[in-house]
Structures are given as structure tokens and as C-alpha cells.
mmCIF file of C-alpha atoms in Angstrom:
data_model
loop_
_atom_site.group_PDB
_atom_site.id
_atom_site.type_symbol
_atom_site.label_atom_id
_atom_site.label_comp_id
_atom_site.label_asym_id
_atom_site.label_seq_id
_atom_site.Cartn_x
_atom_site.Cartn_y
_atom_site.Cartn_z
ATOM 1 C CA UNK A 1 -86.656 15.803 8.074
ATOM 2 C CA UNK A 2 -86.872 19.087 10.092
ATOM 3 C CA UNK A 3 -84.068 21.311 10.842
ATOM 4 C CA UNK A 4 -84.867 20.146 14.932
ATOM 5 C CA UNK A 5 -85.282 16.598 14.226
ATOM 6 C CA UNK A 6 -81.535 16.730 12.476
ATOM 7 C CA UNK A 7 -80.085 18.416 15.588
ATOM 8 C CA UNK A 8 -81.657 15.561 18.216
ATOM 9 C CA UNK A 9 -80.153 12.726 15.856
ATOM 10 C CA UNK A 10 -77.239 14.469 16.049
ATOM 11 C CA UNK A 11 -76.950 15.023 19.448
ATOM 12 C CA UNK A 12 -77.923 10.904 19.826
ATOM 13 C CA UNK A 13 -74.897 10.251 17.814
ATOM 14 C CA UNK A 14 -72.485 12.528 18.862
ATOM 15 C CA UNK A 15 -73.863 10.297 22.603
ATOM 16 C CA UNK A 16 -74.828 13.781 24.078
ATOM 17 C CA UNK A 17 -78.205 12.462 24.990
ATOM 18 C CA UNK A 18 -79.765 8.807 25.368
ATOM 19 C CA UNK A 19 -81.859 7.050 23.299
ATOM 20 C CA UNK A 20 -84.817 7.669 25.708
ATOM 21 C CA UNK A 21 -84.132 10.889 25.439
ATOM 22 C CA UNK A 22 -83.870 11.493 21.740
ATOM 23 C CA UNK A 23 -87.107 9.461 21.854
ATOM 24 C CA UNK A 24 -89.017 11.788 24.036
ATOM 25 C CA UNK A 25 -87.679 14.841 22.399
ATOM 26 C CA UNK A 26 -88.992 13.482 19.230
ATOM 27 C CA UNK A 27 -91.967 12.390 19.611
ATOM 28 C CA UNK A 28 -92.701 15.961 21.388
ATOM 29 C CA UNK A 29 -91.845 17.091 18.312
ATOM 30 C CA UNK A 30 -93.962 14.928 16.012
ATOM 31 C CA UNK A 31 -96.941 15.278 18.337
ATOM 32 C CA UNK A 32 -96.311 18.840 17.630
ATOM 33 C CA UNK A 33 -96.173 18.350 14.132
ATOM 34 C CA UNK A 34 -98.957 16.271 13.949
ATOM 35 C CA UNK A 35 -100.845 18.042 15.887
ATOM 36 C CA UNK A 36 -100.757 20.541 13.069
ATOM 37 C CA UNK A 37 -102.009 17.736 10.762
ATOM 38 C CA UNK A 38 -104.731 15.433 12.671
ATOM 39 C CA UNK A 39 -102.589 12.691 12.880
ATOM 40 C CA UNK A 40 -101.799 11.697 16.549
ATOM 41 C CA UNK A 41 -99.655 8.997 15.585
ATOM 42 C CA UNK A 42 -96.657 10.604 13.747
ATOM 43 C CA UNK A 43 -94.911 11.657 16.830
ATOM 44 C CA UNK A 44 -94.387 7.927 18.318
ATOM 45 C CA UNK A 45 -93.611 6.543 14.977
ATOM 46 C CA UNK A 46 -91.601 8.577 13.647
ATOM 47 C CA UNK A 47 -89.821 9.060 16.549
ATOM 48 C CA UNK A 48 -88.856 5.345 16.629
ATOM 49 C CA UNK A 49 -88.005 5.069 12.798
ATOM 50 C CA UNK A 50 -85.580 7.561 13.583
ATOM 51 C CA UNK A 51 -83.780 6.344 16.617
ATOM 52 C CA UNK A 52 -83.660 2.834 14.810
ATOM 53 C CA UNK A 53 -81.698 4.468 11.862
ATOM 54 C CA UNK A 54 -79.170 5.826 13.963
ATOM 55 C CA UNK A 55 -78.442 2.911 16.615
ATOM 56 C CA UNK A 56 -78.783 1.011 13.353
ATOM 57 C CA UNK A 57 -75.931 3.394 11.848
ATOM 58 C CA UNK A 58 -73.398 2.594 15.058
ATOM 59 C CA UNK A 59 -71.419 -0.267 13.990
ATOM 60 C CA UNK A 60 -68.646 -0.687 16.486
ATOM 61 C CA UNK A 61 -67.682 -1.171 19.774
ATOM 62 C CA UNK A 62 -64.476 0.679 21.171
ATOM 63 C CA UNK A 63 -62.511 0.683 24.148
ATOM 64 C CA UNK A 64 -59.441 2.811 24.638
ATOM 65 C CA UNK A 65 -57.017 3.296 27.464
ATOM 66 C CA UNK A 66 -54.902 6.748 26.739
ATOM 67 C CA UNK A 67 -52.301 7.607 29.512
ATOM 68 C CA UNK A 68 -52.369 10.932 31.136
ATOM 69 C CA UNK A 69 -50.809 14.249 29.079
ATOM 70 C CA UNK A 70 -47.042 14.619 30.676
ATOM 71 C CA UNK A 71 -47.395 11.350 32.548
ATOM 72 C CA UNK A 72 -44.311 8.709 33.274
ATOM 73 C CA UNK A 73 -44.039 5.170 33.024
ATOM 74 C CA UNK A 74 -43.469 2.936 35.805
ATOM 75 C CA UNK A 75 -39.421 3.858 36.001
ATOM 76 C CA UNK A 76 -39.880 7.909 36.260
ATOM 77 C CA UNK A 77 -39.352 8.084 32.125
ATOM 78 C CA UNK A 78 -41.663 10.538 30.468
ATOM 79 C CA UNK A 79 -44.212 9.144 27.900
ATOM 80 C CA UNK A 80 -43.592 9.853 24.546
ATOM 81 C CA UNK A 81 -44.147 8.229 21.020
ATOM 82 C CA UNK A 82 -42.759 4.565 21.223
ATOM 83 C CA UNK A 83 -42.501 4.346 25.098
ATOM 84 C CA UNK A 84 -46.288 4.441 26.180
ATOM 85 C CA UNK A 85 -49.026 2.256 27.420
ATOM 86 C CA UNK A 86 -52.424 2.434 25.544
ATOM 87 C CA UNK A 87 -55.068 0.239 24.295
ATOM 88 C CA UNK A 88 -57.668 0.669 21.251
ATOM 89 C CA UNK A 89 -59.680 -1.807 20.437
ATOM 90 C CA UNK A 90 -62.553 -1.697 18.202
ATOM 91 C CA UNK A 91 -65.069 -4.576 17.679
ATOM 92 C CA UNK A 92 -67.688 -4.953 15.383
ATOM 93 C CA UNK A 93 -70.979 -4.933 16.834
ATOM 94 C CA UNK A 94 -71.850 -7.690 14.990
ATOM 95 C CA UNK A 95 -69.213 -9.745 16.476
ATOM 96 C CA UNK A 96 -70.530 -8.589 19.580
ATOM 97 C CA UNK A 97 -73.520 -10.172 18.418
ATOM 98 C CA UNK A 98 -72.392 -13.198 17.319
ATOM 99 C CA UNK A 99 -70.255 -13.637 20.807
ATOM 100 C CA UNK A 100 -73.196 -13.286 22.936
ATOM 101 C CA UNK A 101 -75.787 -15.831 20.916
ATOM 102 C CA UNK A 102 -72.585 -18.074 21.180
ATOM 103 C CA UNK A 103 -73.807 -18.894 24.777
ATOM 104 C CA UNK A 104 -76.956 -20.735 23.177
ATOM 105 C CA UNK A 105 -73.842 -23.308 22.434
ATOM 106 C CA UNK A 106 -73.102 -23.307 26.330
ATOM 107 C CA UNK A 107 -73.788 -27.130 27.337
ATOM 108 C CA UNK A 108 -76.224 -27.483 30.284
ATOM 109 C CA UNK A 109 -73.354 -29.108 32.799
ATOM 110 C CA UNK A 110 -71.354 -26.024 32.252
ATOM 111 C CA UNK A 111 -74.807 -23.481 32.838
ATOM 112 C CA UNK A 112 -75.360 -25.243 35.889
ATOM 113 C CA UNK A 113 -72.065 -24.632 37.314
ATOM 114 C CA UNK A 114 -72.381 -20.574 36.485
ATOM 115 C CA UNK A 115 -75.951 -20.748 37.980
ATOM 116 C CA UNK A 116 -73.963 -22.145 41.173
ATOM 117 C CA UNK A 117 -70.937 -20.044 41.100
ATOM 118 C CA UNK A 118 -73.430 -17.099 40.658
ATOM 119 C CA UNK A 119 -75.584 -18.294 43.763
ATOM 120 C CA UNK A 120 -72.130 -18.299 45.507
ATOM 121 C CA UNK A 121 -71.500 -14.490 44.787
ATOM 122 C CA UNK A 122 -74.788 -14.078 46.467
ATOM 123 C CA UNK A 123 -76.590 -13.220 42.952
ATOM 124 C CA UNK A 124 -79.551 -15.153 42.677
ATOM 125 C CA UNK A 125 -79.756 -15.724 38.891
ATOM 126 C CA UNK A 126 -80.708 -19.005 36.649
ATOM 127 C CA UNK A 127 -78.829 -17.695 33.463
ATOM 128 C CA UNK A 128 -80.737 -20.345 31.641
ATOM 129 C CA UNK A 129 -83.478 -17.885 32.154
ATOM 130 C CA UNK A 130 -82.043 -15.638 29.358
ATOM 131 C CA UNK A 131 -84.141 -15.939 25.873
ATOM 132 C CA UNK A 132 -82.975 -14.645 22.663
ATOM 133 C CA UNK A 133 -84.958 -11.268 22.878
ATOM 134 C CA UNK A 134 -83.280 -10.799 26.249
ATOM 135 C CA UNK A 135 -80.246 -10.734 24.070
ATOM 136 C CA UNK A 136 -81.415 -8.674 21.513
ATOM 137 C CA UNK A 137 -82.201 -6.380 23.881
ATOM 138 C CA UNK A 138 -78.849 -6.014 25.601
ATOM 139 C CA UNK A 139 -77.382 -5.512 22.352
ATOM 140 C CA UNK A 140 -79.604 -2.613 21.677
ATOM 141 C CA UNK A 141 -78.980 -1.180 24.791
ATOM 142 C CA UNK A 142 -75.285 -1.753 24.787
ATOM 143 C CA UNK A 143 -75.174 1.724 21.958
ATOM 144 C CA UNK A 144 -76.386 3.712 24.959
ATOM 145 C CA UNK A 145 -73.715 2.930 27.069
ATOM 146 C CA UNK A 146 -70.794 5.017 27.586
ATOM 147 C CA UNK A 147 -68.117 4.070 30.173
ATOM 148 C CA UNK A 148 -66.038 7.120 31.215
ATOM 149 C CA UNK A 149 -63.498 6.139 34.053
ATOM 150 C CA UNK A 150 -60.112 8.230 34.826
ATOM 151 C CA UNK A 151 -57.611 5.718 36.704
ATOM 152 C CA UNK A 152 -55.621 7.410 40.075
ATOM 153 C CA UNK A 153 -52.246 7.699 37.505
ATOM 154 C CA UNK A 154 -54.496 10.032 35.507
ATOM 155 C CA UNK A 155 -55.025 7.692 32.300
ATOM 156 C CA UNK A 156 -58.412 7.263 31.023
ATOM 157 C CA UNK A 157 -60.557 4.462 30.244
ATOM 158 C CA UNK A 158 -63.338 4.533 27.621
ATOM 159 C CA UNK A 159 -65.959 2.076 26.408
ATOM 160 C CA UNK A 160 -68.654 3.198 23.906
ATOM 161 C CA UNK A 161 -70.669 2.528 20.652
ATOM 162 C CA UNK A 162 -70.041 4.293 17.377
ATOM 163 C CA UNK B 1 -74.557 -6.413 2.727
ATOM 164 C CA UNK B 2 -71.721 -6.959 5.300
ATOM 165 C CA UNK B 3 -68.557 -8.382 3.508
ATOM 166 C CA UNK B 4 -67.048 -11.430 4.730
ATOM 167 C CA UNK B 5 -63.004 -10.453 6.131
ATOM 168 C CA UNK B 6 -60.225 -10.078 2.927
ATOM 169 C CA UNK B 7 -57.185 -9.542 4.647
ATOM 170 C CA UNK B 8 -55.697 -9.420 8.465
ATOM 171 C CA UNK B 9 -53.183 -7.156 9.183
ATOM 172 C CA UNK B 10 -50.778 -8.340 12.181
ATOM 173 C CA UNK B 11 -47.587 -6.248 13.469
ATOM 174 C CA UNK B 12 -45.922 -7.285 16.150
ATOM 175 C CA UNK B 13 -43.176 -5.020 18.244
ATOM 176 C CA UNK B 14 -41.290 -6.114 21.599
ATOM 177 C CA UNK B 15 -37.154 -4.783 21.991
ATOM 178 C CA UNK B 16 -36.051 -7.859 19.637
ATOM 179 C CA UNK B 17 -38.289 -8.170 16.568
ATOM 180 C CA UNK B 18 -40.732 -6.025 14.616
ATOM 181 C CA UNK B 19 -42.074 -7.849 11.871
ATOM 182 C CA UNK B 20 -45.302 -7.239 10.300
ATOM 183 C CA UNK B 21 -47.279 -9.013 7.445
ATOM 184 C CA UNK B 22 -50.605 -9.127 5.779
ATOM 185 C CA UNK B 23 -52.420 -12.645 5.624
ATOM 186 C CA UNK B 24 -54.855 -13.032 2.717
ATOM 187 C CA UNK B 25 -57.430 -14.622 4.380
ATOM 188 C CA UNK B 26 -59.383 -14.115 0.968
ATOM 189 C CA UNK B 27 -57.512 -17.705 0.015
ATOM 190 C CA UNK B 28 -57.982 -19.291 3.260
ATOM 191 C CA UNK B 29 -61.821 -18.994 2.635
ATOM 192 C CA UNK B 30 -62.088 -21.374 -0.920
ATOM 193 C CA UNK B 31 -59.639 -23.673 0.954
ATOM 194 C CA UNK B 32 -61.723 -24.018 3.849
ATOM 195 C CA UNK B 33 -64.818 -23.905 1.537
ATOM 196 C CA UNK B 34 -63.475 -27.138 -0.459
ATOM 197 C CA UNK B 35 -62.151 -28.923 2.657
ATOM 198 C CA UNK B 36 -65.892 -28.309 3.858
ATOM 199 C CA UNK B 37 -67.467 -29.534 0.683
ATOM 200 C CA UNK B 38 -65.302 -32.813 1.352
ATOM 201 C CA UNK B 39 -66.030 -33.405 4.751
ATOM 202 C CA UNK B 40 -70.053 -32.929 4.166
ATOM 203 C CA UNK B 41 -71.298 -36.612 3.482
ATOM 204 C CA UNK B 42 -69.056 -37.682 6.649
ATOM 205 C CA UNK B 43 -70.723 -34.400 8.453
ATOM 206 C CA UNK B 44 -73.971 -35.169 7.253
ATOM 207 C CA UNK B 45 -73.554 -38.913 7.710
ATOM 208 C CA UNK B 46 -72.498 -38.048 11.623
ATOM 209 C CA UNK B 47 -74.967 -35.925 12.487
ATOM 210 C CA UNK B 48 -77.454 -37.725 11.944
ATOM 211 C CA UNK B 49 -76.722 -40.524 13.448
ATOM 212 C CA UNK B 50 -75.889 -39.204 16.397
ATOM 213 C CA UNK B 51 -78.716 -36.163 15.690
ATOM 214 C CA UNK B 52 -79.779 -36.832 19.604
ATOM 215 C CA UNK B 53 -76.871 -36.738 21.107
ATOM 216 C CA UNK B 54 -74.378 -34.180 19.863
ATOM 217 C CA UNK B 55 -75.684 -33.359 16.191
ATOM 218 C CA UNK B 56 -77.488 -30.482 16.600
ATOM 219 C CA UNK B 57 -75.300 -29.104 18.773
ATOM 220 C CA UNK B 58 -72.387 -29.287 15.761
ATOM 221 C CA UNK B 59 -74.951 -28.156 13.439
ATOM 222 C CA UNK B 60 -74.993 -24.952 15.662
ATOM 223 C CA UNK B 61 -71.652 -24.747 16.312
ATOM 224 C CA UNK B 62 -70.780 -25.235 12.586
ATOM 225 C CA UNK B 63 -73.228 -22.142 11.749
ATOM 226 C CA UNK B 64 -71.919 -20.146 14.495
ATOM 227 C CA UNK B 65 -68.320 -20.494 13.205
ATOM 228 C CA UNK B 66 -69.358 -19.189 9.679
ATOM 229 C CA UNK B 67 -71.359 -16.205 11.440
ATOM 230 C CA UNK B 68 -68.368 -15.260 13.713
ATOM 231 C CA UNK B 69 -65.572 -15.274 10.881
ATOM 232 C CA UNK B 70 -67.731 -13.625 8.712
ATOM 233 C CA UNK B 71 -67.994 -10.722 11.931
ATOM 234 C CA UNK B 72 -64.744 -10.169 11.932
ATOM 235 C CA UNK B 73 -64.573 -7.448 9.397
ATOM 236 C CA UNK B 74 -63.696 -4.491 10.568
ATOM 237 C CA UNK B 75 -62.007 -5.664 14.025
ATOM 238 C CA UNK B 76 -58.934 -3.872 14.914
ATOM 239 C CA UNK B 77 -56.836 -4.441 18.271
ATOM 240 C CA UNK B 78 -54.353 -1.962 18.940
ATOM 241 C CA UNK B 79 -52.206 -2.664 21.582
ATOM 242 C CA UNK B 80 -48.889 -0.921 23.370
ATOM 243 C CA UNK B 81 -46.954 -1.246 26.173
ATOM 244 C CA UNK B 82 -43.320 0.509 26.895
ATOM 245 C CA UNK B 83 -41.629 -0.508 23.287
ATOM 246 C CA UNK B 84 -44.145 -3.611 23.061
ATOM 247 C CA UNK B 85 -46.635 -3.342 20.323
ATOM 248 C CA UNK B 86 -49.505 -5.430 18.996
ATOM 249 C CA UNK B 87 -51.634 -4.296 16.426
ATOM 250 C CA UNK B 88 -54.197 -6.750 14.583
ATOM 251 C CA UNK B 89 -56.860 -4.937 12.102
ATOM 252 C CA UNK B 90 -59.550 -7.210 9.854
ATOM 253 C CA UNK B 91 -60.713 -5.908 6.632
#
């Protein structure tokens, strides 16, 4: 693996850039290197073997709430160790997994009633609709999200693959 | 290979109590695996008789159980508020 490659995987992990980009930059690069050796395949290939291995590599999903530095809690009282609200949570991806195939177990009455509930909201939607790649797919995509949200008191909300 | 869950770790913290304990869930797992191995003719026996109606659907649920427990490595909830603290970790 090339000195370049290394640094784009990196960069993937680290969630600097997205998985379509890490893809483009590397299959520039392996066109480039193939280029250099006839074969016009490399980049693509190559490119994909590598993003696999890392999304394949990030195994959980976290979500933290920290409270602002030098904040208070809801009487005036400074936050300090022991006296502070914050939330970390980390879940396996493959519980993730597991969760979402669960709704393969949802009985048709109850599907029905989400379809109508949805229709309600305005969303036009048949949630039967949703096939097992579909879900696959989400779950692939779900290590390219990153949720970054700062609340009004300052504390900060985070949601991301590692 | 992903490892099926050894041991939860639960601590719990609110202004009265802090107690915290580790639950070998290492010996839940033969248990449940014997109580299972009981069970199967009347399982078996059950489903398919009533294979059209609900069967399948407790085949799938039964599978789905063993997939989601065995998922659970790894999980870790860590939870505070004020002086109330919840912390659960799976490994």
C-alpha cells in the first residue's frame, strides 16, 4: 500500500472525508498507478477493497452528550465531577444490525398502521416496500454519518461510527 | 469471530444508593442452552403444527433472539444526571 493510499484511509477513518470521497481519491490514484502498468482496472478495484476494509474496521456506534466547559446546572451550580449531565453510549454495529432486520418480525396489522400514521405526517411511504438490501445499505451508509449539533446551553451532541 | 457477551457490568448511582455488581452472564447462557434443549420437541412439536399460522414467525423470532444477545458484546451505556448515574457495559 502506497504512502498516499495510507493517508486517504486515514483521513476516512479519522471521518475527515466521506466514503465517496476516499473512493474517488483512490481510484484517481490507482488509475494513476495503473496507468503506469496497462491495467485500467486497478484503480476501481482497489479502491473499493480498500474502503470495504475500513467501514469493515468501524465497529460501533456512539452518541455522546458533553455539557458546555464552565457551564451550570439547572439551579446556577457549576458543573463539576459528580454533579453533571452527560450521556455516552456506544452500540455495537452489529446490534445495530440485528435491531433493524428485527422489523422483518413486524406483523403486517402493525406495518399497516405505520404506513397510515406515515400517510398522516404527509410522507407518502409503504414501509413494506423496504427489502433486505435496502437495509444493508443503510447500515453501510450509517459509518458515513456524523451528527454534530451544539444545543442553545452550549452542550454538544454527537452521533458517529467508529 | 465475534464472541458471544461474558459478563455485564451494571452501576447504579442516585443520592440514596450506589451499588454496583458484575452478572456472569457466561452461566446464564448453558442454563438457557439446557432449558432450550428441553423445550425443543414441544417447540418443534408447535411449530409445526401451527407452521401456517404463527410458526415461522417463532422460528424467526427464536433466531433473532440468539443473534441479538449474541450482539451485545461490546455495548456500553453511560449515563449521568446531577448525582444520578447509570452505567451498563457488555463484554
Amino acid at each position: 500500500m502506497s504512502e498516499s493510499q495510507k493517508k486517504i484511509l486515514e483521513m476516512l477513518a479519522e471521518n475527515k472525508i466521506s466514503v465517496d470521497d476516499a473512493h474517488r481519491l483512490l481510484s484517481a490514484l490507482g488509475a494513476e498507478e495503473g496507468a503506469h502498468t496497462g491495467n485500467k482496472n486497478t484503480g476501481q478495484d482497489a479502491a473499493g477493497n480498500l474502503v470495504n476494509k475500513v467501514l469493515s474496521s468501524r465497529k460501533y456506534l456512539r452518541v455522546t452528550v458533553t455539557p458546555p466547559e464552565g457551564g451550570t446546572d439547572d439551579k446556577g451550580n457549576p458543573f463539576h465531577d459528580g454533579n453533571v449531565g452527560r450521556v455516552n453510549v456506544r452500540i455495537p454495529m452489529s446490534l445495530v444490525r440485528a435491531g433493524i432486520k428485527l422489523t422483518s418480525l413486524i406483523p403486517a396489522d402493525a406495518l399497516d398502521k405505520a404506513n397510515s400514521a406515515l400517510r398522516e405526517k404527509g410522507i407518502k411511504f409503504d414501509v413494506r416496500n423496504i427489502k433486505q438490501e435496502d437495509i444493508e445499505e443503510l447500515i453501510d451508509a450509517l459509518g458515513d454519518m456524523q451528527i454534530d449539533v451544539e444545543g442553545g446551553k452550549g452542550e454538544k451532541v454527537k452521533v458517529f461510527v467508529e | 469471530m465475534t464472541w458471544p457477551p461474558m459478563l455485564m457490568k451494571i452501576h447504579v448511582k442516585n443520592e440514596t444508593h450506589d451499588f454496583g455488581f458484575w452478572l456472569p452472564i457466561f452461566l446464564v447462557l448453558p442454563v438457557a442452552l439446557v432449558v432450550l434443549i428441553i423445550l425443543l420437541p414441544l417447540i418443534i412439536v408447535g411449530m409445526i403444527i401451527f407452521w401456517d399460522s404463527w410458526g415461522v414467525w417463532a422460528l424467526k423470532v427464536l433466531w433473532a433472539a440468539i443473534v441479538s444477545y449474541w450482539s451485545l458484546h461490546g455495548l456500553e451505556v453511560d449515563v449521568q444526571n446531577g448525582n444520578k448515574y447509570v452505567y451498563v457495559s457488555v463484554v
